Amino acid sequence: YGRILAQIDETNGSQLTPLSLTTWKSILLAALYLIWGVADVAGDFMHQHADNENVSLSGVLSHAWGGYGDWHQWLAIFYSAVGVALAHLIQGIGQKRVASAESNVLLSSEPIWTYLFAFVLLHESLHGVQGYVGGALIIAATLLSSGALEIPTPASAKKVYASDEE
């Protein structure tokens, strides 16, 4: 994916804007999902055709995805596609306007915000030691990447780093 975007950026001759990046990302993901969906439907079609001579496309689609005839399900898919594209666009615009260190901290803290929203909106809670240890590791990694927390290094490691900088 990154190589494709780099190639697009090189042929374009300029940096990708957040809108063009989001557009290309959405096109690539739509193409991959389309290939996946066609392969799934084709597999169901071949399986049903082997069992029964009278196979219709609507029958195959109903078998592959039971909600294909329900407009609520299509609305949910459309909303998720547009919502994700809009979120990526806003993220790209934000990253362009914020310093890279701040952007790194904000994006690294995404799991923390996800848990907080799940806790507040869905009344979720951490279960067991694994949840608490994982949460502590995420917070520690966020603090380390932001520079708010510094790991002391032995004097020999400091000398190696100092010689590399010269």
PDB file of C-alpha atoms in Angstrom, residues 2-159:
ATOM      1  CA  GLY A   2       2.786   2.393   0.958  1.00  0.00           C
ATOM      2  CA  ARG A   3       4.676   1.595  -2.236  1.00  0.00           C
ATOM      3  CA  ILE A   4       1.621   2.297  -4.359  1.00  0.00           C
ATOM      4  CA  LEU A   5       1.142   5.680  -2.683  1.00  0.00           C
ATOM      5  CA  ALA A   6       4.843   6.481  -3.056  1.00  0.00           C
ATOM      6  CA  GLN A   7       4.628   5.645  -6.762  1.00  0.00           C
ATOM      7  CA  ILE A   8       1.549   7.838  -7.152  1.00  0.00           C
ATOM      8  CA  ASP A   9       3.368  10.652  -5.340  1.00  0.00           C
ATOM      9  CA  GLU A  10       6.450  10.287  -7.585  1.00  0.00           C
ATOM     10  CA  THR A  11       4.435  10.316 -10.804  1.00  0.00           C
ATOM     11  CA  ASN A  12       2.388  13.262  -9.577  1.00  0.00           C
ATOM     12  CA  GLY A  13       5.577  15.229  -8.980  1.00  0.00           C
ATOM     13  CA  SER A  14       4.372  16.793  -5.740  1.00  0.00           C
ATOM     14  CA  GLN A  15       3.395  15.780  -2.272  1.00  0.00           C
ATOM     15  CA  LEU A  16       0.013  14.211  -1.807  1.00  0.00           C
ATOM     16  CA  THR A  17      -2.586  16.416  -0.175  1.00  0.00           C
ATOM     17  CA  PRO A  18      -4.738  14.908   2.579  1.00  0.00           C
ATOM     18  CA  LEU A  19      -7.689  14.807   0.167  1.00  0.00           C
ATOM     19  CA  SER A  20      -5.776  13.016  -2.596  1.00  0.00           C
ATOM     20  CA  LEU A  21      -4.215  10.613  -0.070  1.00  0.00           C
ATOM     21  CA  THR A  22      -7.649   9.772   1.330  1.00  0.00           C
ATOM     22  CA  THR A  23      -9.045   9.380  -2.190  1.00  0.00           C
ATOM     23  CA  TRP A  24      -6.303   6.990  -3.291  1.00  0.00           C
ATOM     24  CA  LYS A  25      -6.534   5.039  -0.042  1.00  0.00           C
ATOM     25  CA  SER A  26     -10.312   4.675  -0.450  1.00  0.00           C
ATOM     26  CA  ILE A  27      -9.969   3.616  -4.103  1.00  0.00           C
ATOM     27  CA  LEU A  28      -7.352   1.000  -3.230  1.00  0.00           C
ATOM     28  CA  LEU A  29      -9.402  -0.383  -0.336  1.00  0.00           C
ATOM     29  CA  ALA A  30     -12.581  -0.430  -2.441  1.00  0.00           C
ATOM     30  CA  ALA A  31     -10.749  -2.388  -5.161  1.00  0.00           C
ATOM     31  CA  LEU A  32      -9.430  -4.910  -2.631  1.00  0.00           C
ATOM     32  CA  TYR A  33     -12.871  -5.338  -1.037  1.00  0.00           C
ATOM     33  CA  LEU A  34     -14.438  -5.720  -4.474  1.00  0.00           C
ATOM     34  CA  ILE A  35     -11.982  -8.487  -5.370  1.00  0.00           C
ATOM     35  CA  TRP A  36     -12.709 -10.193  -2.058  1.00  0.00           C
ATOM     36  CA  GLY A  37     -16.475  -9.902  -2.548  1.00  0.00           C
ATOM     37  CA  VAL A  38     -16.406 -11.154  -6.147  1.00  0.00           C
ATOM     38  CA  ALA A  39     -14.260 -14.118  -5.117  1.00  0.00           C
ATOM     39  CA  ASP A  40     -16.660 -14.946  -2.294  1.00  0.00           C
ATOM     40  CA  VAL A  41     -19.747 -14.701  -4.512  1.00  0.00           C
ATOM     41  CA  ALA A  42     -18.055 -16.702  -7.285  1.00  0.00           C
ATOM     42  CA  GLY A  43     -17.161 -19.419  -4.786  1.00  0.00           C
ATOM     43  CA  ASP A  44     -20.755 -19.567  -3.524  1.00  0.00           C
ATOM     44  CA  PHE A  45     -22.048 -19.593  -7.113  1.00  0.00           C
ATOM     45  CA  MET A  46     -19.817 -22.519  -8.065  1.00  0.00           C
ATOM     46  CA  HIS A  47     -20.754 -24.381  -4.893  1.00  0.00           C
ATOM     47  CA  GLN A  48     -24.503 -23.876  -5.448  1.00  0.00           C
ATOM     48  CA  HIS A  49     -24.217 -24.627  -9.160  1.00  0.00           C
ATOM     49  CA  ALA A  50     -22.597 -27.963  -8.371  1.00  0.00           C
ATOM     50  CA  ASP A  51     -25.520 -28.846  -6.078  1.00  0.00           C
ATOM     51  CA  ASN A  52     -28.408 -27.408  -8.110  1.00  0.00           C
ATOM     52  CA  GLU A  53     -28.990 -26.638 -11.777  1.00  0.00           C
ATOM     53  CA  ASN A  54     -31.308 -23.646 -11.175  1.00  0.00           C
ATOM     54  CA  VAL A  55     -29.083 -20.988  -9.642  1.00  0.00           C
ATOM     55  CA  SER A  56     -29.920 -17.281  -9.746  1.00  0.00           C
ATOM     56  CA  LEU A  57     -27.695 -14.350  -8.945  1.00  0.00           C
ATOM     57  CA  SER A  58     -30.082 -13.140  -6.239  1.00  0.00           C
ATOM     58  CA  GLY A  59     -30.021 -16.605  -4.679  1.00  0.00           C
ATOM     59  CA  VAL A  60     -26.237 -16.602  -4.653  1.00  0.00           C
ATOM     60  CA  LEU A  61     -26.113 -13.083  -3.207  1.00  0.00           C
ATOM     61  CA  SER A  62     -28.637 -14.018  -0.527  1.00  0.00           C
ATOM     62  CA  HIS A  63     -26.540 -17.024   0.383  1.00  0.00           C
ATOM     63  CA  ALA A  64     -23.263 -15.062   0.406  1.00  0.00           C
ATOM     64  CA  TRP A  65     -24.732 -12.191   2.446  1.00  0.00           C
ATOM     65  CA  GLY A  66     -28.148 -12.559   3.983  1.00  0.00           C
ATOM     66  CA  GLY A  67     -28.656  -8.817   4.307  1.00  0.00           C
ATOM     67  CA  TYR A  68     -28.040  -7.923   0.666  1.00  0.00           C
ATOM     68  CA  GLY A  69     -31.713  -7.066   0.153  1.00  0.00           C
ATOM     69  CA  ASP A  70     -32.013  -4.940   3.314  1.00  0.00           C
ATOM     70  CA  TRP A  71     -31.458  -1.210   2.731  1.00  0.00           C
ATOM     71  CA  HIS A  72     -30.509  -0.746   6.406  1.00  0.00           C
ATOM     72  CA  GLN A  73     -27.461  -2.947   5.868  1.00  0.00           C
ATOM     73  CA  TRP A  74     -26.462  -1.044   2.739  1.00  0.00           C
ATOM     74  CA  LEU A  75     -26.847   2.228   4.646  1.00  0.00           C
ATOM     75  CA  ALA A  76     -24.559   0.893   7.385  1.00  0.00           C
ATOM     76  CA  ILE A  77     -21.939  -0.070   4.791  1.00  0.00           C
ATOM     77  CA  PHE A  78     -22.185   3.316   3.097  1.00  0.00           C
ATOM     78  CA  TYR A  79     -21.924   5.107   6.441  1.00  0.00           C
ATOM     79  CA  SER A  80     -18.874   3.081   7.459  1.00  0.00           C
ATOM     80  CA  ALA A  81     -17.145   3.786   4.140  1.00  0.00           C
ATOM     81  CA  VAL A  82     -17.878   7.516   4.186  1.00  0.00           C
ATOM     82  CA  GLY A  83     -17.164   7.815   7.907  1.00  0.00           C
ATOM     83  CA  VAL A  84     -13.777   6.128   7.610  1.00  0.00           C
ATOM     84  CA  ALA A  85     -12.822   8.210   4.581  1.00  0.00           C
ATOM     85  CA  LEU A  86     -13.870  11.390   6.393  1.00  0.00           C
ATOM     86  CA  ALA A  87     -11.904  10.368   9.500  1.00  0.00           C
ATOM     87  CA  HIS A  88      -8.783   9.712   7.416  1.00  0.00           C
ATOM     88  CA  LEU A  89      -9.189  13.049   5.660  1.00  0.00           C
ATOM     89  CA  ILE A  90      -9.495  14.934   8.949  1.00  0.00           C
ATOM     90  CA  GLN A  91      -6.526  12.995  10.352  1.00  0.00           C
ATOM     91  CA  GLY A  92      -4.406  13.912   7.331  1.00  0.00           C
ATOM     92  CA  ILE A  93      -5.320  17.580   7.610  1.00  0.00           C
ATOM     93  CA  GLY A  94      -4.560  17.510  11.327  1.00  0.00           C
ATOM     94  CA  GLN A  95      -1.210  15.805  10.842  1.00  0.00           C
ATOM     95  CA  LYS A  96      -0.257  18.439   8.304  1.00  0.00           C
ATOM     96  CA  ARG A  97      -0.944  21.244  10.790  1.00  0.00           C
ATOM     97  CA  VAL A  98       0.550  19.671  13.930  1.00  0.00           C
ATOM     98  CA  ALA A  99       4.218  18.989  14.629  1.00  0.00           C
ATOM     99  CA  SER A 100       5.280  15.409  13.977  1.00  0.00           C
ATOM    100  CA  ALA A 101       6.149  14.751  17.652  1.00  0.00           C
ATOM    101  CA  GLU A 102       2.699  15.883  18.799  1.00  0.00           C
ATOM    102  CA  SER A 103       1.062  13.919  16.009  1.00  0.00           C
ATOM    103  CA  ASN A 104       2.986  10.815  17.069  1.00  0.00           C
ATOM    104  CA  VAL A 105       1.792  11.144  20.662  1.00  0.00           C
ATOM    105  CA  LEU A 106      -1.819  11.693  19.624  1.00  0.00           C
ATOM    106  CA  LEU A 107      -1.849   8.759  17.200  1.00  0.00           C
ATOM    107  CA  SER A 108      -0.015   6.512  19.667  1.00  0.00           C
ATOM    108  CA  SER A 109      -2.656   7.223  22.282  1.00  0.00           C
ATOM    109  CA  GLU A 110      -5.492   5.973  20.066  1.00  0.00           C
ATOM    110  CA  PRO A 111      -5.932   2.701  22.051  1.00  0.00           C
ATOM    111  CA  ILE A 112      -6.281   4.724  25.254  1.00  0.00           C
ATOM    112  CA  TRP A 113      -9.015   6.899  23.737  1.00  0.00           C
ATOM    113  CA  THR A 114     -10.710   3.810  22.314  1.00  0.00           C
ATOM    114  CA  TYR A 115     -10.859   2.247  25.768  1.00  0.00           C
ATOM    115  CA  LEU A 116     -12.097   5.476  27.363  1.00  0.00           C
ATOM    116  CA  PHE A 117     -14.902   5.817  24.807  1.00  0.00           C
ATOM    117  CA  ALA A 118     -15.806   2.142  25.279  1.00  0.00           C
ATOM    118  CA  PHE A 119     -15.815   2.626  29.049  1.00  0.00           C
ATOM    119  CA  VAL A 120     -17.990   5.755  28.948  1.00  0.00           C
ATOM    120  CA  LEU A 121     -20.349   4.910  26.081  1.00  0.00           C
ATOM    121  CA  LEU A 122     -20.588   1.106  26.254  1.00  0.00           C
ATOM    122  CA  HIS A 123     -19.811   0.574  29.960  1.00  0.00           C
ATOM    123  CA  GLU A 124     -16.939  -1.756  29.083  1.00  0.00           C
ATOM    124  CA  SER A 125     -14.271  -2.641  31.626  1.00  0.00           C
ATOM    125  CA  LEU A 126     -10.864  -4.296  31.654  1.00  0.00           C
ATOM    126  CA  HIS A 127     -10.942  -7.950  32.606  1.00  0.00           C
ATOM    127  CA  GLY A 128      -8.060  -9.715  34.256  1.00  0.00           C
ATOM    128  CA  VAL A 129      -4.385  -9.052  34.515  1.00  0.00           C
ATOM    129  CA  GLN A 130      -3.901  -9.104  30.734  1.00  0.00           C
ATOM    130  CA  GLY A 131      -6.133  -6.031  30.260  1.00  0.00           C
ATOM    131  CA  TYR A 132      -4.385  -4.018  32.956  1.00  0.00           C
ATOM    132  CA  VAL A 133      -0.879  -5.007  31.831  1.00  0.00           C
ATOM    133  CA  GLY A 134      -1.755  -4.208  28.203  1.00  0.00           C
ATOM    134  CA  GLY A 135      -3.166  -0.834  29.203  1.00  0.00           C
ATOM    135  CA  ALA A 136      -0.081  -0.011  31.267  1.00  0.00           C
ATOM    136  CA  LEU A 137       2.182  -0.960  28.337  1.00  0.00           C
ATOM    137  CA  ILE A 138       0.229   1.272  25.954  1.00  0.00           C
ATOM    138  CA  ILE A 139       0.404   4.232  28.341  1.00  0.00           C
ATOM    139  CA  ALA A 140       4.136   3.639  28.953  1.00  0.00           C
ATOM    140  CA  ALA A 141       4.827   3.423  25.204  1.00  0.00           C
ATOM    141  CA  THR A 142       2.911   6.649  24.627  1.00  0.00           C
ATOM    142  CA  LEU A 143       4.862   8.427  27.353  1.00  0.00           C
ATOM    143  CA  LEU A 144       8.170   7.063  26.045  1.00  0.00           C
ATOM    144  CA  SER A 145       7.465   8.104  22.460  1.00  0.00           C
ATOM    145  CA  SER A 146       6.477  11.603  23.597  1.00  0.00           C
ATOM    146  CA  GLY A 147       9.679  12.065  25.556  1.00  0.00           C
ATOM    147  CA  ALA A 148       7.753  12.616  28.790  1.00  0.00           C
ATOM    148  CA  LEU A 149       9.370   9.495  30.220  1.00  0.00           C
ATOM    149  CA  GLU A 150      13.047   8.777  29.849  1.00  0.00           C
ATOM    150  CA  ILE A 151      14.717   5.429  30.440  1.00  0.00           C
ATOM    151  CA  PRO A 152      18.073   5.815  32.179  1.00  0.00           C
ATOM    152  CA  THR A 153      20.889   4.288  30.145  1.00  0.00           C
ATOM    153  CA  PRO A 154      24.225   3.042  31.439  1.00  0.00           C
ATOM    154  CA  ALA A 155      27.236   5.329  31.045  1.00  0.00           C
ATOM    155  CA  SER A 156      28.742   3.056  28.372  1.00  0.00           C
ATOM    156  CA  ALA A 157      25.615   3.406  26.220  1.00  0.00           C
ATOM    157  CA  LYS A 158      25.754   7.195  26.581  1.00  0.00           C
ATOM    158  CA  LYS A 159      29.343   7.152  25.302  1.00  0.00           C
TER     159      LYS A 159
END
